[in-house]
Short mmCIF file of C-alpha atoms in Angstrom, two decimals:
data_model
loop_
_atom_site.label_atom_id
_atom_site.label_comp_id
_atom_site.label_asym_id
_atom_site.label_seq_id
_atom_site.Cartn_x
_atom_site.Cartn_y
_atom_site.Cartn_z
CA MET A 1 0.06 -0.10 -0.07
CA VAL A 2 3.08 2.45 0.81
CA LEU A 3 4.44 1.61 -2.89
CA LEU A 4 0.79 2.39 -4.33
CA ALA A 5 0.65 5.48 -2.35
CA LEU A 6 3.96 6.57 -3.42
CA PHE A 7 2.80 5.85 -7.33
CA PHE A 8 -0.27 8.09 -6.90
CA LEU A 9 1.92 10.81 -5.34
CA PHE A 10 4.62 10.91 -7.93
CA PRO A 11 2.68 13.48 -9.97
CA LEU A 12 2.06 16.03 -6.94
CA VAL A 13 5.94 15.47 -5.93
CA PHE A 14 6.81 16.36 -9.52
CA MET A 15 4.45 19.57 -9.58
CA PHE A 16 5.66 21.02 -6.09
CA VAL A 17 9.17 20.19 -7.13
CA SER A 18 9.11 21.73 -10.60
CA SER A 19 7.30 24.73 -9.22
CA LEU A 20 10.70 25.53 -7.81
CA LYS A 21 12.74 25.07 -10.83
CA PRO A 22 13.22 27.13 -13.88
CA ASP A 23 12.02 26.02 -17.14
CA ALA A 24 15.29 24.62 -18.61
CA GLN A 25 16.03 22.45 -15.69
CA ILE A 26 12.45 21.06 -15.61
CA LEU A 27 12.67 20.08 -19.28
CA SER A 28 16.31 18.66 -18.65
CA ASP A 29 15.32 16.69 -15.77
CA VAL A 30 12.04 15.35 -16.77
CA ASP A 31 13.62 12.03 -17.95
CA SER A 32 15.52 11.28 -14.94
CA PRO A 33 14.81 10.91 -11.09
CA GLN A 34 16.26 14.55 -10.64
CA ALA A 35 12.69 15.36 -11.71
CA PHE A 36 11.14 14.40 -8.18
CA LEU A 37 14.23 16.00 -6.45
CA PRO A 38 14.67 19.49 -5.24
CA THR A 39 17.99 19.60 -6.84
CA GLY A 40 19.90 22.47 -8.96
CA ASP A 41 18.51 26.00 -9.23
CA ILE A 42 16.07 26.15 -6.45
CA SER A 43 14.02 29.30 -5.84
CA LEU A 44 10.64 31.03 -5.20
CA ASP A 45 10.86 33.08 -8.47
CA ASN A 46 8.05 30.98 -10.47
CA TYR A 47 5.58 31.82 -7.23
CA THR A 48 6.56 35.48 -7.44
CA GLY A 49 5.97 35.63 -11.40
CA VAL A 50 2.65 33.87 -10.68
CA PHE A 51 1.58 36.75 -8.72
CA GLU A 52 2.97 39.04 -11.34
CA ARG A 53 0.89 37.35 -14.40
CA VAL A 54 -2.27 37.07 -12.72
CA PRO A 55 -4.34 38.18 -9.95
CA VAL A 56 -3.89 34.94 -7.97
CA ALA A 57 -5.46 36.27 -4.80
CA ARG A 58 -8.51 37.39 -6.16
CA PHE A 59 -9.01 33.94 -8.42
CA ILE A 60 -8.45 32.32 -5.07
CA LEU A 61 -10.62 34.21 -3.11
CA ASN A 62 -13.65 33.91 -5.93
CA SER A 63 -13.40 30.11 -5.82
CA VAL A 64 -13.33 30.29 -2.01
CA LEU A 65 -16.48 32.02 -1.87
CA VAL A 66 -18.13 30.15 -4.60
CA THR A 67 -16.87 26.88 -3.46
CA THR A 68 -17.99 27.59 -0.03
CA LEU A 69 -21.67 28.43 -0.71
CA ILE A 70 -22.14 25.73 -3.07
CA VAL A 71 -21.05 23.28 -0.42
CA GLY A 72 -22.67 24.95 2.45
CA LEU A 73 -26.27 25.52 0.75
CA GLY A 74 -25.71 22.06 -0.94
CA LEU A 75 -25.52 20.56 2.22
CA VAL A 76 -28.59 21.97 3.29
CA VAL A 77 -30.67 21.60 0.49
CA ASN A 78 -29.64 18.02 -0.53
CA SER A 79 -29.86 16.78 3.16
CA MET A 80 -33.47 18.28 3.58
CA ALA A 81 -34.47 16.53 -0.08
CA GLY A 82 -32.97 13.32 1.34
CA PHE A 83 -34.45 13.36 4.41
CA ALA A 84 -37.95 13.92 2.62
CA LEU A 85 -37.25 11.00 0.29
CA SER A 86 -36.07 8.49 3.15
CA ARG A 87 -38.01 9.26 6.05
CA LEU A 88 -41.54 10.68 4.68
CA GLU A 89 -44.26 8.75 3.27
CA TRP A 90 -45.86 10.47 0.65
CA ARG A 91 -47.18 9.55 -2.88
CA GLY A 92 -44.67 9.39 -5.84
CA ARG A 93 -41.53 9.77 -3.61
CA LYS A 94 -40.11 6.65 -5.47
CA VAL A 95 -40.65 7.82 -9.05
CA LEU A 96 -39.19 11.31 -8.03
CA LEU A 97 -36.26 9.45 -6.49
CA THR A 98 -35.89 7.58 -9.84
CA VAL A 99 -35.96 10.80 -11.91
CA ILE A 100 -33.39 12.25 -9.52
CA ILE A 101 -30.84 9.13 -10.25
CA ALA A 102 -31.76 9.41 -13.81
CA THR A 103 -30.30 12.96 -14.13
CA LEU A 104 -26.62 11.49 -13.50
CA ILE A 105 -26.60 9.87 -16.59
CA VAL A 106 -26.95 13.49 -18.39
CA PRO A 107 -23.63 14.97 -19.23
CA PHE A 108 -23.18 18.59 -17.97
CA GLU A 109 -21.95 19.61 -21.57
CA THR A 110 -25.20 18.64 -23.27
CA ILE A 111 -27.41 21.20 -20.91
CA ALA A 112 -24.57 23.97 -20.72
CA ILE A 113 -25.66 26.04 -23.76
CA PRO A 114 -29.63 26.07 -22.75
CA MET A 115 -28.48 26.96 -19.23
CA VAL A 116 -26.55 30.03 -20.60
CA TYR A 117 -29.77 30.73 -22.22
CA TRP A 118 -31.92 30.64 -19.22
CA VAL A 119 -29.55 32.32 -16.85
CA SER A 120 -29.20 35.24 -19.29
CA LYS A 121 -32.95 35.88 -19.01
CA LEU A 122 -33.63 35.42 -15.20
CA PRO A 123 -34.45 38.52 -13.34
CA THR A 124 -32.01 40.11 -10.92
CA LEU A 125 -31.74 42.93 -8.56
CA VAL A 126 -29.53 45.55 -9.21
CA PHE A 127 -28.75 48.96 -7.32
CA GLU A 128 -28.43 52.14 -9.44
CA ASN A 129 -27.32 55.36 -7.49
CA GLY A 130 -28.35 53.46 -4.18
CA VAL A 131 -32.08 52.82 -5.83
CA PRO A 132 -32.89 48.80 -6.09
CA MET A 133 -34.17 48.00 -9.87
CA TYR A 134 -35.05 44.95 -11.49
CA ASP A 135 -32.98 43.93 -14.55
CA PHE A 136 -32.50 40.44 -16.44
CA GLY A 137 -29.47 38.31 -16.95
CA TRP A 138 -27.47 36.53 -14.40
CA LEU A 139 -24.07 36.54 -16.43
CA ASN A 140 -20.93 38.04 -15.08
CA SER A 141 -22.10 37.61 -11.52
CA TYR A 142 -21.33 35.32 -8.37
CA HIS A 143 -24.85 33.80 -8.06
CA VAL A 144 -24.73 32.42 -11.70
CA GLN A 145 -21.55 30.17 -10.65
CA ILE A 146 -23.47 29.04 -7.35
CA VAL A 147 -27.02 28.76 -7.78
CA PRO A 148 -27.26 26.10 -10.71
CA PHE A 149 -25.00 23.97 -8.54
CA ILE A 150 -26.66 23.62 -5.25
CA ALA A 151 -28.91 21.01 -5.77
CA ASN A 152 -27.22 17.98 -6.82
CA ALA A 153 -28.43 14.22 -7.99
CA PHE A 154 -25.86 12.21 -6.49
CA SER A 155 -25.59 14.28 -3.14
CA ILE A 156 -29.52 13.63 -2.50
CA PHE A 157 -29.10 10.23 -3.34
CA LEU A 158 -26.27 9.56 -0.76
CA PHE A 159 -28.19 11.57 1.90
CA THR A 160 -31.44 9.28 1.11
CA GLN A 161 -29.39 5.90 1.40
CA TYR A 162 -27.42 6.87 4.48
CA PHE A 163 -30.85 8.08 6.36
CA SER A 164 -32.73 5.07 5.00
CA THR A 165 -30.23 3.27 7.56
CA ILE A 166 -31.01 4.99 10.60
CA PRO A 167 -34.15 3.18 12.36
CA LYS A 168 -37.34 4.62 11.89
CA SER A 169 -38.36 3.88 15.31
CA ILE A 170 -36.51 7.08 16.16
CA ASP A 171 -38.85 9.30 14.42
CA GLU A 172 -41.73 7.56 16.16
CA ALA A 173 -40.40 7.89 19.25
CA ALA A 174 -39.92 11.79 18.62
CA ARG A 175 -43.06 12.27 16.95
CA ILE A 176 -44.74 10.78 20.30
CA ASP A 177 -42.67 13.44 22.29
CA GLY A 178 -44.43 16.31 20.13
CA ALA A 179 -41.41 16.66 17.90
CA GLY A 180 -41.88 18.08 14.25
CA TRP A 181 -40.60 16.65 10.93
CA PHE A 182 -38.03 19.70 10.95
CA THR A 183 -37.01 19.23 14.74
CA ILE A 184 -36.45 15.49 14.02
CA TYR A 185 -34.35 16.23 11.03
CA ARG A 186 -32.27 19.07 12.75
CA ARG A 187 -31.65 17.32 16.35
CA ILE A 188 -31.69 13.93 15.67
CA ILE A 189 -30.84 12.85 11.68
CA VAL A 190 -28.37 15.73 11.28
CA PRO A 191 -26.14 14.60 14.28
CA LEU A 192 -26.12 11.12 13.54
CA SER A 193 -25.25 11.57 9.88
CA GLY A 194 -21.83 13.25 10.42
CA PRO A 195 -20.10 10.51 7.90
CA ALA A 196 -22.70 11.31 5.34
CA PHE A 197 -22.08 15.11 5.55
CA ALA A 198 -18.52 14.72 5.28
CA THR A 199 -18.62 12.63 2.06
CA VAL A 200 -21.04 15.12 0.48
CA ALA A 201 -18.99 17.94 1.63
CA ILE A 202 -15.88 16.49 -0.26
CA LEU A 203 -17.66 15.33 -3.41
CA THR A 204 -19.22 18.67 -3.81
CA PHE A 205 -15.99 20.58 -3.00
CA LEU A 206 -14.04 19.10 -5.84
CA PRO A 207 -16.12 19.92 -8.50
CA ALA A 208 -16.95 23.05 -7.36
CA TRP A 209 -13.43 24.08 -6.82
CA ASN A 210 -12.54 22.52 -10.51
CA GLN A 211 -15.08 24.55 -12.34
CA TYR A 212 -13.96 25.62 -15.54
CA LEU A 213 -16.46 25.27 -18.58
CA TRP A 214 -19.36 26.89 -16.93
CA PRO A 215 -17.30 30.11 -15.55
CA LEU A 216 -15.70 30.32 -18.73
CA MET A 217 -19.08 30.44 -20.62
CA VAL A 218 -20.99 32.95 -18.05
CA VAL A 219 -18.18 35.07 -16.69
CA GLN A 220 -16.32 37.60 -18.78
CA GLN A 221 -15.13 40.05 -16.01
CA GLU A 222 -11.51 39.32 -14.64
CA ASP A 223 -12.52 40.03 -10.88
CA LEU A 224 -15.24 37.11 -10.72
CA ARG A 225 -13.18 34.30 -12.44
CA PRO A 226 -12.16 31.51 -10.30
CA VAL A 227 -8.67 29.74 -10.06
CA MET A 228 -9.39 27.18 -12.89
CA VAL A 229 -10.05 29.64 -15.53
CA GLY A 230 -6.72 31.49 -14.54
CA MET A 231 -5.18 28.50 -16.09
CA GLN A 232 -5.64 30.09 -19.51
CA TYR A 233 -3.18 32.97 -18.72
CA PHE A 234 -0.28 30.57 -18.94
CA PHE A 235 -0.82 29.37 -22.39
CA GLN A 236 -1.57 32.42 -24.46
CA ILE A 237 1.96 32.78 -25.87
CA ASN A 238 4.73 30.84 -24.77
CA PRO A 239 4.01 28.27 -21.74
CA ALA A 240 6.19 28.93 -18.70
CA TRP A 241 6.16 25.51 -17.24
CA GLY A 242 7.79 26.27 -13.78
CA GLU A 243 4.89 29.05 -13.37
CA VAL A 244 2.25 26.69 -14.36
CA MET A 245 3.50 24.26 -11.92
CA ALA A 246 3.69 27.04 -9.37
CA TYR A 247 0.05 27.99 -9.98
CA THR A 248 -1.15 24.48 -9.98
CA SER A 249 0.50 23.88 -6.72
CA LEU A 250 -1.20 26.82 -5.07
CA ILE A 251 -4.70 25.80 -6.38
CA THR A 252 -4.00 22.22 -5.25
CA VAL A 253 -3.39 23.04 -1.80
CA PRO A 254 -6.90 23.63 -0.56
CA VAL A 255 -8.16 20.45 -2.25
CA LEU A 256 -5.54 18.54 -0.08
CA VAL A 257 -6.41 20.32 3.24
CA MET A 258 -9.82 19.59 2.70
CA PHE A 259 -9.39 15.75 1.62
CA LEU A 260 -6.96 15.44 4.69
CA ALA A 261 -9.61 17.32 7.15
CA PHE A 262 -12.29 14.87 6.41
CA GLN A 263 -10.66 11.65 5.07
CA ARG A 264 -11.76 9.41 8.07
CA ALA A 265 -15.37 10.84 7.81
CA PHE A 266 -15.39 9.93 4.05
CA VAL A 267 -14.00 6.37 4.39
CA SER A 268 -16.47 5.89 7.59
CA SER A 269 -19.64 6.94 5.21
CA ILE A 270 -18.45 4.96 2.39
CA ALA A 271 -18.20 1.76 4.51
CA SER A 272 -21.61 2.28 6.38
CA SER A 273 -23.73 3.37 3.78
CA GLY A 274 -22.01 3.18 0.49
CA VAL A 275 -24.32 3.51 -2.32
CA LYS A 276 -26.15 0.13 -1.85
CA GLY A 277 -29.69 -0.22 -2.93
#
């Protein structure tokens, strides 16, 4: 397992080590073990060049804001949907769950263009000289990067499966004591579902952080762009591979921190609930 882990770590090690080397040395070391060792002309010049070429801090701030809101709002919305589908008895819930699961087979690229059309027609609130007014079009905004991705079919399915493993006798006892459904959800189900919330947080965080196609289509203002769109700045003329490695290192750190923080809960959730039918 250690050897397998090292195998998967090689690209990350190569990326971090290369971010400290000039382009010429990266190309000369690429076919030798030196590519994975911090030897030669080591410096932080590539990181300095990254901050000079692109507004990295702004891109990272945008991605942190967008990703945090997608994950936070998604946990609330998707868990409540999963609770309704798994704990409440109402006509048509199995059909609705089937439809939700069926949407997983639809690639995002097939609905991207229709989504761009619809978000360009949606009403929005703007302020002109301090006066609130209605306008149309969500393009070039934060909410166009957030709202379409709050509800997630796989997250709803995972919550539904996990909540189904919790005995319903708990609900009956709480109902006898006078608790409403929202109280049961908030004070009983949520505290018992920590691993599921951690898993959904990780699985939501990764695609939200890695968004590229959607922001590229709906955001043209530089100060609203996320980190992945910033990658195109390094391939416009002559690729500076050292700066590319430095930039990718900077935007990879939050992903590693997120996974390391929730890995135990992630494994626990997959082992206990999984995606069993």
